[in-house]
């Protein structure tokens, strides 16, 4: 998958991940808050990876898991 990031205005960054478009920005203290900051995007990716791993493992073991939730913070 190709990921492209480009600056748009102020600290905003438009990210294209395959066909998916994301926006990153800094908080309103220095940016406009138009999207999650890079740290929140990284934590989101880590959380998604962890959840998908748990769900795949549970499916392989035939464990009845309906939902997995993680909480991450900087």
Short mmCIF file of C-alpha atoms in Angstrom, two decimals:
data_model
loop_
_atom_site.label_atom_id
_atom_site.label_comp_id
_atom_site.label_asym_id
_atom_site.label_seq_id
_atom_site.Cartn_x
_atom_site.Cartn_y
_atom_site.Cartn_z
CA UNK A 1 0.00 0.00 0.00
CA UNK A 2 1.25 3.45 -0.84
CA UNK A 3 0.94 6.19 1.77
CA UNK A 4 1.44 9.82 0.80
CA UNK A 5 1.46 12.77 3.20
CA UNK A 6 1.53 16.41 2.12
CA UNK A 7 1.20 19.71 3.89
CA UNK A 8 -1.90 21.76 3.14
CA UNK A 9 -2.12 24.82 5.39
CA UNK A 10 -0.57 25.82 8.68
CA UNK A 11 0.29 22.47 10.35
CA UNK A 12 -2.37 20.42 8.58
CA UNK A 13 -1.25 17.32 6.71
CA UNK A 14 -3.38 15.40 4.23
CA UNK A 15 -2.63 11.68 4.26
CA UNK A 16 -3.62 9.29 1.51
CA UNK A 17 -3.32 5.65 2.60
CA UNK A 18 -4.34 3.69 -0.45
CA UNK A 19 -7.85 4.94 -1.18
CA UNK A 20 -8.36 6.33 2.32
CA UNK A 21 -7.96 10.03 3.06
CA UNK A 22 -6.96 11.18 6.57
CA UNK A 23 -6.15 14.57 8.06
CA UNK A 24 -3.57 15.26 10.74
CA UNK A 25 -3.11 18.56 12.56
CA UNK A 26 -1.79 20.01 15.75
CA UNK A 27 -4.07 21.02 18.61
CA UNK A 28 -5.68 24.46 18.60
CA UNK A 29 -2.83 25.81 20.71
CA UNK A 30 -0.60 25.91 17.59
CA UNK A 31 -2.74 24.38 14.81
CA UNK A 32 -6.42 24.32 13.96
CA UNK A 33 -7.39 20.96 15.46
CA UNK A 34 -8.65 19.75 12.06
CA UNK A 35 -7.55 16.18 12.81
CA UNK A 36 -5.67 14.06 15.30
CA UNK A 37 -2.06 15.00 15.96
CA UNK A 38 0.71 12.60 14.88
CA UNK A 39 0.92 11.06 18.36
CA UNK A 40 -2.80 10.25 18.37
CA UNK A 41 -2.50 8.75 14.87
CA UNK A 42 0.37 6.55 16.05
CA UNK A 43 -1.55 5.44 19.13
CA UNK A 44 -4.58 4.73 16.93
CA UNK A 45 -2.49 2.50 14.68
CA UNK A 46 -1.04 0.66 17.66
CA UNK A 47 -4.48 0.17 19.19
CA UNK A 48 -5.95 -1.09 15.91
CA UNK A 49 -3.04 -3.51 15.46
CA UNK A 50 -3.42 -4.89 18.98
CA UNK A 51 -7.18 -5.37 18.60
CA UNK A 52 -6.86 -7.07 15.21
CA UNK A 53 -4.18 -9.41 16.59
CA UNK A 54 -6.37 -10.40 19.55
CA UNK A 55 -9.40 -10.96 17.28
CA UNK A 56 -7.38 -13.10 14.84
CA UNK A 57 -5.96 -15.16 17.69
CA UNK A 58 -9.39 -15.63 19.26
CA UNK A 59 -10.85 -16.66 15.91
CA UNK A 60 -8.07 -19.21 15.37
CA UNK A 61 -8.68 -20.63 18.86
CA UNK A 62 -12.46 -20.49 18.26
CA UNK A 63 -12.98 -18.31 21.32
CA UNK A 64 -16.26 -16.38 21.36
CA UNK A 65 -14.99 -12.80 21.49
CA UNK A 66 -17.56 -10.16 20.53
CA UNK A 67 -15.60 -6.96 21.13
CA UNK A 68 -12.12 -5.85 22.14
CA UNK A 69 -11.34 -2.39 23.46
CA UNK A 70 -8.00 -0.81 24.33
CA UNK A 71 -7.24 2.57 25.82
CA UNK A 72 -3.97 4.32 25.04
CA UNK A 73 -2.66 7.72 26.02
CA UNK A 74 0.52 9.73 25.71
#
